[in-house]
XYZ file of C-alpha atoms in Angstrom:
769
model
C 246.571 74.793 97.686
C 250.062 74.389 96.245
C 249.650 74.675 92.497
C 251.770 72.837 89.965
C 250.828 72.835 86.280
C 247.241 73.653 87.169
C 246.784 70.694 89.502
C 246.410 71.062 93.236
C 247.372 68.988 96.235
C 244.585 69.173 98.791
C 245.655 66.310 101.031
C 244.106 66.637 104.437
C 241.321 68.915 103.187
C 237.617 68.185 102.875
C 236.023 68.438 99.441
C 232.579 67.171 98.552
C 232.102 65.758 102.042
C 235.293 63.667 101.937
C 238.651 64.244 103.594
C 241.251 63.707 100.879
C 243.728 61.129 102.176
C 245.694 59.965 99.137
C 246.587 61.467 95.768
C 245.864 58.752 93.182
C 246.854 60.712 90.081
C 247.405 64.217 88.766
C 247.407 64.910 85.064
C 245.660 66.860 82.376
C 244.820 69.741 84.680
C 242.979 67.661 87.268
C 243.812 65.669 90.390
C 242.207 62.431 91.581
C 242.148 61.553 95.287
C 240.946 58.790 97.528
C 238.872 60.267 100.337
C 237.068 59.218 103.483
C 233.656 60.546 104.485
C 234.171 63.234 107.138
C 231.206 62.467 109.347
C 229.024 59.522 110.230
C 225.985 61.719 109.633
C 226.704 61.517 105.908
C 225.657 57.906 106.091
C 222.077 59.191 106.051
C 222.764 60.629 102.609
C 223.611 57.206 101.258
C 227.223 58.101 100.607
C 229.832 55.364 101.043
C 232.519 55.641 103.686
C 235.215 56.038 101.049
C 235.128 57.446 97.526
C 237.182 58.866 94.706
C 237.222 62.668 94.430
C 238.316 64.332 91.199
C 239.275 67.996 91.569
C 239.269 70.337 88.589
C 241.268 73.483 89.572
C 239.621 76.728 88.579
C 241.180 80.029 89.660
C 240.504 83.631 88.768
C 244.153 83.906 87.754
C 243.626 81.456 84.880
C 242.946 82.903 81.409
C 239.240 82.845 80.430
C 239.848 80.170 77.775
C 241.573 77.937 80.328
C 238.682 78.386 82.743
C 236.241 77.502 79.970
C 238.181 74.309 79.236
C 238.088 73.288 82.892
C 234.333 73.896 83.117
C 233.687 71.989 79.898
C 235.750 69.008 80.994
C 234.117 68.990 84.408
C 230.625 69.070 82.890
C 231.515 66.366 80.372
C 232.862 64.026 83.028
C 229.916 64.679 85.351
C 227.567 63.664 82.548
C 229.640 60.561 81.826
C 229.571 59.620 85.502
C 225.822 60.110 85.671
C 225.420 57.779 82.705
C 227.471 55.208 84.567
C 230.481 55.177 82.293
C 232.670 56.370 85.179
C 231.162 54.228 87.882
C 228.274 56.549 88.755
C 228.386 60.066 90.197
C 227.739 60.453 93.915
C 228.215 64.192 94.414
C 229.401 67.041 92.217
C 229.701 70.748 92.798
C 231.982 73.710 93.325
C 234.344 74.200 96.248
C 233.783 77.933 96.657
C 236.955 78.459 98.688
C 239.366 77.224 96.020
C 237.052 77.811 93.069
C 237.647 74.206 92.034
C 234.954 71.889 90.701
C 234.760 68.408 92.183
C 233.212 65.112 91.232
C 232.783 62.273 93.732
C 232.542 58.762 92.289
C 232.937 55.259 93.769
C 236.478 54.397 94.781
C 238.198 51.847 92.517
C 238.507 48.439 94.126
C 242.296 48.619 93.975
C 242.341 51.521 96.403
C 239.707 50.238 98.809
C 242.081 47.892 100.614
C 244.183 50.759 101.856
C 241.197 52.066 103.786
C 240.465 48.670 105.265
C 244.007 48.385 106.629
C 244.129 51.992 107.791
C 247.073 52.676 105.506
C 245.757 56.089 104.549
C 246.072 57.308 108.119
C 249.703 56.428 108.568
C 253.032 56.390 106.816
C 253.230 57.624 103.264
C 249.481 58.139 103.049
C 249.185 60.310 106.160
C 247.515 63.642 105.476
C 249.911 66.524 106.141
C 248.785 69.575 108.114
C 247.060 72.233 106.027
C 249.269 74.958 104.602
C 249.167 78.230 106.514
C 246.800 80.868 105.218
C 244.797 79.913 102.206
C 245.832 78.334 98.965
C 248.762 79.392 96.878
C 248.570 80.341 93.262
C 249.014 83.304 90.994
C 251.571 86.034 91.433
C 255.035 85.321 92.711
C 255.793 81.920 94.244
C 254.723 81.834 97.854
C 252.187 84.640 97.474
C 249.031 83.750 99.436
C 245.780 83.881 97.517
C 243.011 84.081 100.084
C 239.548 82.611 99.712
C 237.160 85.035 98.083
C 234.194 83.997 100.181
C 232.437 81.152 101.891
C 230.315 78.390 100.545
C 227.473 79.145 98.179
C 223.867 78.185 98.558
C 222.758 76.505 95.373
C 219.152 75.804 94.367
C 217.690 73.406 96.874
C 215.669 70.444 95.614
C 213.134 71.431 98.261
C 212.562 74.933 96.888
C 209.333 75.657 95.039
C 209.207 78.793 92.877
C 205.818 79.845 94.224
C 206.953 79.791 97.842
C 207.837 83.145 99.365
C 211.529 83.745 100.056
C 210.978 84.270 103.781
C 208.800 81.214 104.066
C 211.312 79.138 102.134
C 214.113 80.303 104.402
C 212.240 79.523 107.617
C 211.119 76.123 106.374
C 214.604 75.296 105.129
C 216.181 76.100 108.480
C 213.572 74.095 110.326
C 214.382 71.149 108.102
C 218.094 71.735 108.559
C 217.870 71.783 112.326
C 215.211 69.207 112.862
C 215.445 66.404 110.348
C 218.929 65.226 109.456
C 222.338 66.121 108.088
C 221.233 64.982 104.611
C 218.891 67.922 104.163
C 221.518 70.246 105.544
C 224.004 68.887 103.039
C 221.670 69.287 100.081
C 220.296 72.673 101.054
C 223.360 74.597 102.168
C 226.432 72.831 100.878
C 227.677 71.190 104.040
C 230.648 69.747 102.215
C 231.941 73.185 101.371
C 231.373 74.218 104.971
C 233.826 71.571 106.111
C 236.373 72.976 103.699
C 235.634 76.452 104.951
C 236.343 75.583 108.546
C 240.025 75.307 107.728
C 239.803 79.085 107.832
C 237.469 79.603 110.794
C 236.644 77.036 113.422
C 233.267 76.100 114.859
C 233.980 73.334 117.339
C 231.413 74.234 119.979
C 229.268 71.179 119.487
C 227.675 70.607 122.883
C 229.050 67.572 124.696
C 231.779 67.125 122.097
C 234.522 69.269 123.602
C 237.940 68.728 121.993
C 236.646 66.022 119.639
C 234.819 68.699 117.675
C 238.151 69.992 116.343
C 238.424 66.885 114.203
C 234.881 67.401 113.004
C 235.584 70.901 111.732
C 238.947 70.422 110.067
C 240.972 72.440 112.576
C 242.761 69.553 114.273
C 245.986 70.044 112.355
C 247.180 73.155 114.194
C 250.668 72.728 115.576
C 250.957 72.445 119.344
C 252.386 75.397 121.218
C 254.643 72.897 122.939
C 256.184 71.630 119.708
C 259.787 72.661 119.248
C 260.766 75.240 116.666
C 264.246 75.620 115.259
C 265.630 78.184 112.876
C 265.632 76.581 109.422
C 268.711 76.267 107.284
C 269.643 79.591 105.753
C 268.073 81.678 108.516
C 269.924 84.611 109.996
C 271.698 83.795 113.289
C 269.749 84.218 116.489
C 271.377 87.532 117.396
C 270.063 88.987 114.122
C 266.483 87.766 114.504
C 265.244 91.305 115.120
C 262.119 92.408 113.235
C 261.757 96.172 112.725
C 258.292 97.548 112.024
C 256.938 101.068 111.645
C 253.283 101.419 112.633
C 251.882 104.100 110.295
C 249.508 106.770 111.530
C 250.252 105.907 115.175
C 251.690 108.094 117.895
C 251.625 105.461 120.655
C 250.112 102.193 121.765
C 247.569 103.672 124.172
C 247.184 100.489 126.199
C 248.181 96.859 126.061
C 246.128 96.072 129.153
C 244.269 93.099 127.603
C 240.634 94.105 128.329
C 241.401 97.709 127.384
C 243.125 96.947 124.075
C 240.583 98.657 121.849
C 242.490 98.661 118.544
C 243.757 95.657 116.622
C 247.325 96.869 116.955
C 246.973 97.107 120.733
C 245.299 93.701 120.902
C 248.110 92.207 118.841
C 250.870 93.378 121.170
C 248.808 92.565 124.273
C 248.492 88.991 123.000
C 252.276 88.724 122.693
C 252.915 89.849 126.285
C 249.999 88.354 128.236
C 248.905 84.703 128.077
C 245.441 83.496 127.146
C 243.933 80.106 127.849
C 243.148 80.027 124.134
C 244.308 81.892 121.074
C 243.470 81.829 117.378
C 245.824 80.006 115.075
C 246.824 81.004 111.561
C 243.586 79.506 110.211
C 241.476 81.528 112.665
C 240.788 78.397 114.707
C 240.606 78.622 118.501
C 243.430 76.493 119.897
C 244.753 75.747 123.402
C 247.470 78.098 124.603
C 247.921 78.292 128.372
C 245.279 75.550 128.573
C 246.458 71.988 127.951
C 243.562 71.317 125.598
C 240.213 72.689 124.570
C 237.847 72.779 127.534
C 235.522 70.033 128.662
C 231.935 71.066 128.013
C 229.001 70.006 130.164
C 226.030 68.134 128.735
C 223.885 71.290 128.755
C 226.585 73.356 127.050
C 226.856 75.806 129.942
C 229.969 74.831 131.910
C 233.409 75.003 130.292
C 236.222 73.425 132.308
C 239.736 74.509 131.352
C 242.768 72.512 132.471
C 245.910 74.653 132.614
C 249.412 73.593 131.693
C 251.571 73.034 134.769
C 254.384 75.391 135.731
C 253.064 78.521 134.017
C 254.968 81.573 135.265
C 255.397 85.261 134.665
C 258.893 86.374 133.750
C 259.434 87.430 137.388
C 258.825 83.842 138.514
C 255.330 84.366 139.977
C 253.047 81.409 139.065
C 250.170 81.836 136.613
C 247.280 79.731 137.901
C 243.565 79.230 137.430
C 243.091 81.838 140.142
C 245.102 84.281 137.994
C 242.684 83.814 135.121
C 239.619 84.074 137.378
C 240.991 87.332 138.804
C 241.787 88.676 135.319
C 238.414 87.818 133.762
C 236.571 89.271 136.756
C 238.685 92.434 136.476
C 237.818 92.695 132.769
C 234.111 92.824 133.690
C 234.476 95.006 136.795
C 232.400 98.178 136.214
C 234.891 100.249 138.205
C 237.356 99.862 135.335
C 234.994 100.415 132.410
C 237.167 98.431 130.019
C 236.324 98.804 126.336
C 236.505 95.082 125.465
C 234.421 93.779 128.388
C 231.530 92.842 126.099
C 233.598 90.078 124.496
C 232.893 88.069 127.652
C 229.174 88.797 127.931
C 228.296 85.140 127.295
C 229.543 84.360 130.822
C 226.757 84.088 133.366
C 226.087 87.443 135.098
C 228.988 89.115 133.238
C 226.856 91.677 131.401
C 224.873 92.504 134.550
C 228.048 92.785 136.621
C 229.618 95.076 134.041
C 226.484 97.260 134.137
C 226.513 97.713 137.915
C 227.216 101.100 139.503
C 230.671 101.819 140.849
C 231.366 103.937 143.903
C 234.456 105.685 142.595
C 235.332 107.111 146.014
C 235.835 103.619 147.425
C 236.378 101.906 144.058
C 233.794 99.269 144.967
C 230.767 97.920 143.152
C 227.507 99.240 144.572
C 225.134 96.832 142.820
C 223.894 93.394 143.836
C 226.604 91.551 141.875
C 229.926 92.274 143.557
C 232.077 89.733 141.711
C 231.920 86.810 139.292
C 234.452 84.806 141.317
C 232.627 82.089 143.208
C 229.655 82.560 140.865
C 230.365 81.917 137.185
C 234.141 81.748 137.681
C 235.419 78.896 139.841
C 239.016 77.804 140.414
C 238.812 74.641 142.541
C 242.562 74.097 142.198
C 245.519 75.916 140.616
C 245.185 74.054 137.310
C 241.382 74.067 136.864
C 239.106 76.930 135.842
C 235.356 76.485 135.423
C 233.442 79.099 133.467
C 229.627 79.005 133.466
C 227.693 80.639 130.632
C 224.266 82.235 130.819
C 223.119 80.310 127.737
C 224.754 77.849 125.339
C 226.938 79.883 122.994
C 228.526 78.388 119.925
C 230.758 81.439 119.479
C 232.056 81.514 123.048
C 235.470 79.923 122.490
C 236.229 82.144 119.509
C 235.367 85.252 121.530
C 237.216 83.870 124.567
C 240.385 83.671 122.466
C 240.439 87.489 122.295
C 242.811 89.211 124.785
C 239.918 90.403 126.969
C 240.117 87.027 128.742
C 243.922 86.966 129.052
C 245.796 86.846 132.335
C 247.187 90.027 133.889
C 249.767 90.136 136.722
C 247.960 90.803 139.985
C 251.333 91.587 141.571
C 251.592 94.672 139.299
C 247.925 95.620 139.076
C 247.500 95.986 142.843
C 250.267 98.567 143.370
C 249.911 100.416 140.050
C 246.245 99.998 139.052
C 245.321 100.685 135.430
C 248.756 102.231 134.870
C 250.559 98.939 135.457
C 251.539 98.549 131.738
C 253.771 101.615 132.160
C 255.910 99.608 134.585
C 256.362 96.494 132.454
C 259.780 97.537 131.173
C 261.322 97.853 134.639
C 263.940 95.403 135.908
C 264.823 93.974 132.506
C 261.292 93.671 131.190
C 258.139 91.760 132.047
C 255.725 89.406 130.325
C 253.931 86.095 130.461
C 253.542 85.281 126.763
C 255.945 84.816 123.873
C 257.580 88.191 124.541
C 258.173 90.662 127.338
C 258.204 94.458 127.230
C 261.740 95.766 127.599
C 261.202 99.321 126.375
C 258.196 101.572 125.885
C 258.760 105.127 124.724
C 255.384 106.920 124.727
C 256.513 109.180 121.900
C 258.632 106.754 119.920
C 258.052 103.030 120.081
C 257.790 99.680 121.771
C 260.459 97.000 122.065
C 259.605 93.396 122.834
C 262.173 90.697 123.612
C 261.781 86.929 123.594
C 260.445 85.735 126.953
C 262.733 82.945 128.119
C 260.153 82.053 130.781
C 257.508 81.163 128.182
C 256.346 77.604 128.807
C 256.037 76.476 125.172
C 258.256 76.603 122.115
C 260.063 79.933 122.084
C 259.473 82.289 119.143
C 262.060 82.290 116.384
C 262.324 86.073 116.552
C 264.581 87.335 119.281
C 263.150 90.850 119.291
C 260.420 93.015 117.776
C 261.221 96.713 117.498
C 258.145 98.850 116.801
C 258.375 102.512 115.819
C 255.317 104.768 115.899
C 255.107 107.096 112.926
C 252.058 109.391 112.718
C 252.850 110.127 109.060
C 251.612 107.180 106.967
C 253.385 108.305 103.814
C 256.684 108.809 105.650
C 256.424 105.388 107.278
C 255.933 103.786 103.872
C 258.878 105.666 102.405
C 260.993 104.347 105.273
C 259.979 100.818 104.255
C 260.880 101.479 100.617
C 264.221 102.880 101.794
C 264.982 99.684 103.725
C 264.517 101.082 107.237
C 261.778 98.606 108.207
C 260.969 95.030 107.262
C 257.233 95.432 106.719
C 255.444 98.263 104.910
C 251.893 99.518 104.576
C 251.219 101.629 101.507
C 248.806 104.579 101.924
C 245.498 104.222 100.051
C 246.678 106.571 97.326
C 249.683 104.343 96.551
C 247.869 101.030 96.789
C 247.493 100.490 93.041
C 251.226 101.011 92.550
C 252.161 98.847 95.539
C 250.337 95.849 94.046
C 253.158 95.505 91.570
C 255.792 95.107 94.274
C 257.324 91.793 95.236
C 256.056 90.757 98.635
C 252.728 92.596 98.317
C 249.671 90.962 99.909
C 246.029 92.055 100.042
C 243.218 90.164 101.781
C 239.549 90.767 102.581
C 239.140 92.312 106.017
C 236.208 91.345 108.185
C 234.876 94.897 108.220
C 231.665 96.224 106.672
C 230.752 99.878 106.082
C 227.010 100.459 105.916
C 224.155 102.918 106.217
C 221.695 102.210 109.033
C 218.086 103.394 108.987
C 216.095 103.838 112.174
C 213.048 101.623 111.745
C 211.069 103.725 114.213
C 211.521 107.027 112.382
C 209.715 108.048 109.185
C 210.170 107.390 106.364
C 212.211 104.327 107.362
C 209.404 102.857 109.405
C 208.183 101.764 105.973
C 209.805 98.765 104.268
C 209.239 100.185 100.789
C 211.172 103.345 101.598
C 214.016 101.436 103.210
C 214.258 99.359 100.053
C 213.960 102.413 97.798
C 216.941 104.106 99.456
C 218.902 100.835 99.372
C 218.379 99.880 95.730
C 218.994 103.409 94.418
C 222.706 103.142 95.240
C 225.436 102.248 92.764
C 227.747 100.614 95.324
C 230.527 100.052 92.817
C 230.782 103.796 92.219
C 230.608 104.514 95.942
C 233.374 101.993 96.677
C 235.692 103.795 94.243
C 235.154 107.001 96.228
C 235.451 105.309 99.622
C 238.799 103.645 99.011
C 241.203 104.740 96.265
C 243.068 101.984 94.491
C 240.595 99.217 95.328
C 240.930 99.266 99.098
C 237.143 98.976 99.471
C 234.969 96.396 97.732
C 231.253 96.960 97.047
C 228.987 94.474 98.800
C 225.403 93.550 99.622
C 226.547 91.442 102.567
C 226.385 91.806 106.322
C 228.632 88.776 106.878
C 231.981 89.623 105.251
C 233.989 87.510 102.858
C 236.543 85.221 104.525
C 234.205 84.618 107.476
C 232.473 81.274 107.871
C 228.854 81.644 106.845
C 229.539 84.083 104.006
C 226.749 83.425 101.502
C 227.950 83.821 97.926
C 224.338 83.403 96.764
C 222.904 86.254 98.845
C 220.675 88.716 96.980
C 220.103 92.394 97.588
C 216.727 93.938 98.439
C 215.837 93.945 94.719
C 216.154 90.150 94.536
C 219.347 90.265 92.455
C 223.075 90.280 93.161
C 223.579 93.550 91.315
C 225.754 96.181 92.961
C 224.906 98.879 90.419
C 221.521 99.894 91.789
C 218.058 99.975 90.247
C 216.745 103.525 89.854
C 213.436 102.473 88.274
C 212.603 100.126 91.142
C 213.630 102.754 93.702
C 211.254 105.266 92.141
C 208.362 102.776 92.032
C 208.825 101.940 95.700
C 209.091 105.592 96.701
C 206.053 106.504 94.595
C 203.995 103.817 96.326
C 204.991 105.293 99.681
C 204.250 108.878 98.593
C 200.834 107.835 97.284
C 200.038 105.977 100.492
C 201.142 108.888 102.691
C 199.896 111.633 100.396
C 203.264 113.353 100.385
C 204.286 113.474 96.750
C 204.207 112.181 93.209
C 206.532 110.207 90.965
C 208.247 113.454 89.957
C 208.169 115.439 93.194
C 208.717 114.027 96.689
C 209.516 117.354 98.342
C 206.782 117.152 100.981
C 207.667 113.659 102.223
C 209.383 113.247 105.639
C 212.858 114.790 105.473
C 215.912 112.551 105.767
C 219.188 113.524 107.451
C 222.171 111.243 106.857
C 224.700 111.525 109.693
C 228.324 110.796 108.815
C 231.708 111.326 110.388
C 233.401 114.558 109.308
C 235.906 112.678 107.168
C 236.598 113.753 103.602
C 236.060 110.345 101.989
C 232.900 109.595 103.984
C 231.449 113.002 103.159
C 232.286 112.436 99.485
C 230.525 109.074 99.535
C 227.521 110.597 101.303
C 227.219 113.398 98.723
C 227.474 110.898 95.877
C 224.801 108.729 97.525
C 222.554 111.780 97.915
C 222.893 112.504 94.211
C 221.865 108.915 93.429
C 218.833 109.160 95.719
C 217.730 112.436 94.160
C 218.053 110.946 90.694
C 215.762 108.092 91.689
C 213.462 110.113 93.984
C 213.374 113.692 92.603
C 213.004 116.496 95.072
C 213.216 114.358 98.182
C 214.430 116.465 101.157
C 217.765 114.772 101.951
C 220.440 116.449 104.060
C 223.987 115.430 104.982
C 225.155 116.057 108.558
C 228.910 115.667 109.065
C 229.930 115.574 112.733
C 233.213 115.350 114.627
C 233.839 112.088 116.441
C 232.265 112.775 119.837
C 229.136 114.326 118.355
C 228.933 111.600 115.731
C 229.099 108.741 118.268
C 226.541 110.507 120.459
C 224.174 110.795 117.513
C 224.597 107.117 116.683
C 223.982 106.085 120.280
C 220.870 108.264 120.420
C 219.350 106.419 117.451
C 220.018 108.739 114.534
C 217.399 108.626 111.782
C 219.922 107.609 109.124
C 223.650 107.146 109.728
C 226.838 105.864 108.171
C 228.679 103.367 110.341
C 230.958 100.340 110.191
C 231.542 97.129 112.083
C 234.831 95.312 112.344
C 234.639 91.705 113.498
C 235.858 91.301 117.054
C 236.174 87.573 116.501
C 235.683 85.533 113.315
C 232.094 84.392 113.812
C 228.875 85.641 112.183
C 227.309 85.893 115.635
C 229.606 88.825 116.309
C 228.383 90.853 113.365
C 224.766 89.784 112.743
C 223.457 88.902 116.188
C 225.306 91.689 118.021
C 223.934 94.301 115.658
C 220.589 93.098 114.364
C 218.896 90.920 116.957
C 215.749 92.644 118.208
C 216.748 94.770 121.170
C 220.427 93.875 120.784
C 223.024 95.950 122.592
C 224.393 97.471 119.360
C 221.052 97.701 117.539
C 220.789 101.489 117.766
C 218.625 101.670 114.636
C 215.828 99.553 116.205
C 215.817 97.044 113.355
C 213.687 94.040 114.248
C 212.397 91.223 112.092
C 210.970 88.471 114.271
C 211.528 85.639 111.801
C 215.191 86.637 111.436
C 215.447 87.111 115.178
C 214.304 83.568 115.887
C 216.812 82.224 113.384
C 219.594 84.223 115.033
C 218.684 83.180 118.559
C 218.580 79.537 117.497
C 221.862 79.785 115.570
C 223.606 81.522 118.492
C 223.129 78.400 120.608
C 223.000 75.675 117.949
C 225.410 72.819 118.620
C 225.703 71.686 115.008
C 228.098 73.975 113.102
C 226.482 73.385 109.712
C 223.005 74.144 110.991
C 224.057 77.293 112.805
C 225.772 78.730 109.739
C 222.660 77.934 107.717
C 220.634 79.866 110.274
C 222.877 82.910 110.060
C 222.695 82.853 106.270
C 218.923 82.667 106.289
C 218.647 85.457 108.847
C 221.084 87.566 106.840
C 219.012 87.198 103.674
C 215.879 88.294 105.535
C 217.669 91.272 107.097
C 219.195 92.353 103.783
C 215.784 92.148 102.109
C 214.156 93.991 105.014
C 217.089 96.459 105.011
C 218.374 96.027 108.524
C 221.501 97.580 107.068
C 222.397 99.012 103.686
C 225.825 97.356 103.330
C 228.115 99.471 101.155
C 231.668 98.152 101.134
C 233.942 95.558 102.680
C 237.398 96.754 103.612
C 240.662 95.043 102.763
C 244.033 94.821 104.475
C 247.360 94.902 102.691
C 251.029 94.846 103.520
C 254.435 94.319 101.971
C 257.211 92.249 103.499
C 260.819 91.981 102.407
C 262.108 88.746 100.967
C 264.094 88.303 104.182
C 260.863 88.086 106.268
C 259.186 84.689 106.410
C 255.714 83.680 107.648
C 254.556 87.241 108.391
C 250.863 87.472 107.495
C 247.854 89.373 108.786
C 244.594 87.531 109.332
C 241.170 88.690 108.080
C 240.524 90.111 111.555
C 243.558 92.387 111.159
C 245.587 90.718 113.915
C 248.622 88.450 113.738
C 247.995 85.762 116.318
C 250.710 84.492 118.696
C 250.559 81.168 116.843
C 251.815 82.973 113.723
C 254.236 85.294 115.510
C 256.199 82.397 116.965
C 256.934 81.095 113.438
C 258.140 84.361 111.879
C 261.857 84.444 111.165
C 264.437 86.327 109.096
C 267.039 85.343 106.552
C 270.102 87.460 105.709
C 269.825 90.207 103.118
């Protein structure tokens, strides 16, 4: 949101259930818009098709007295509207992405005619595309200020205080799914959801296909075919060379798309190899090598992609639907054992195929499923690919945009096998995306050059020169000395780096947590899981985990900046406190000790011993020791041990179902299905701690396939609240990402998933020093 004197221009956004299509006035610290209802379903709520929306900006960067004035004015005008002096209030609330308050009232008659003639959709009233990456405000001009979380659940008019929280959640979701969009709007803030989807897209409404982009607010992404030209003042083309040092890295291990296991590897793989889809700068899945979003069958199982014509590798070999079928099948082939194969598990038979046995002597699959081609992958002609899913999956397109599904060159894979990336730099370089690999020094760096064979608008950068520097501090000093264009301060220098021009910090979709094995005492008891959870002062632990504010304490499973983040979520103690509750922890533990006959309120030494397994890392061990001290303060004498293991032993212990273990999850794709369902569905593939709540499980299974984006996010929120209360995880901290870029670097920005998408890379450019 571009700020000017405290007022914001949100044209093209959705606030209060209305897409803002014309700025009527802006004065006195507020802005008044004419807006159109975003969805016909809102008709059930009795809201008119068009209305006036008054936005009262409220940002954390404002002084407390200024914030108080905004709140007071907002409340005063809401009350006036309710009394009818302002035409009657229709909707009021808080847009949790911008922090602004909004009031929706009837549109003045003078403005109504513009809607009738369609004037707001064209000409001077046309809504511009949304600005890249969040709203702007605070700090230096042009410094992105990212949303601090998703929409909040306010008190529902259907809630009754006497109703249990679990019962209320289940009933609310049933109403949300089964009755109408009105209940969904009232119960979970659907209007704010539509604003949120500017950041993450949920367009998988069954039988909607591409039309769902409009529904979710992601339709404004620029086409990959649209031309890009260096703006006035840019450095000449021969100087459009971006130099980056990757800190703490000795080499890119692999840019083979399904084997790109780190975000850095995935980022460079996405620049060299083409995907049918990619994520844009707002984390929306957009067409890339596909002409448009896929057609979706009535049952939500068959996705038909139509490729752009004349796609080619840099060596002139065509890229066809058969290329993608071959590449996706290869990604799932058990003889390769690729690390990112599970991204494609929604495809029919993909998980079973990937689990088959491989005869490594003949390099052939021994199981009953030999290939997905001709089964769930069909290429009836060079420009058509049909992908069949096992079940409807609302997160499929977002996951499919990850490089695991990207095309690889069969003409190189066949002669060179898994080592084909080592040969990309031969004969002047090779690629099929925005860039091609022209140099790869295993001990030094990677050089990418603009791919003149790319079918869409060419990137503004001519070259990307990447240097690997295993010394993080040295890499940062090189940035400060002017040797690279982008810098990443070590944790210990983060607080100082915040004062630098060009500094950016955003929430990362990564949660660190402790996981308890529900099948091993004492964590087979809910009271003890809750006792260990509520005894922790997460704010103190976060300060140990990440110096300088790199880690933020949290009670959440779904991270901030991801759609479905619930700002109203409560911890196991029924509050939003992050400081812990020692008295409650002791009461819960005492009840357990009394029931089991293993201790008293002052001595729990004969209760089942607990061993917390952590990685042998200094900060994680420090956090674990601090947590142990907190537990012993709340539960005196409890036998608690810390086991710090090296990586291989640690991962083996986790996979074997450790009793109690520290772990983390980084979002593979920006969808709550990836983090909640993958980890906490009963019997899920990553549910090593055997957590299982059947009411939450049903909500997750329903949300995974739900066609309505608002309803599915409501389901994830409700399931998350149950699982936090039941202590499926003990969330500790959410990580952040940060970087610095020189004033000569424009449009460089990480996303909350830690990856710069090709859609952003093609717009990065340099100006002279």
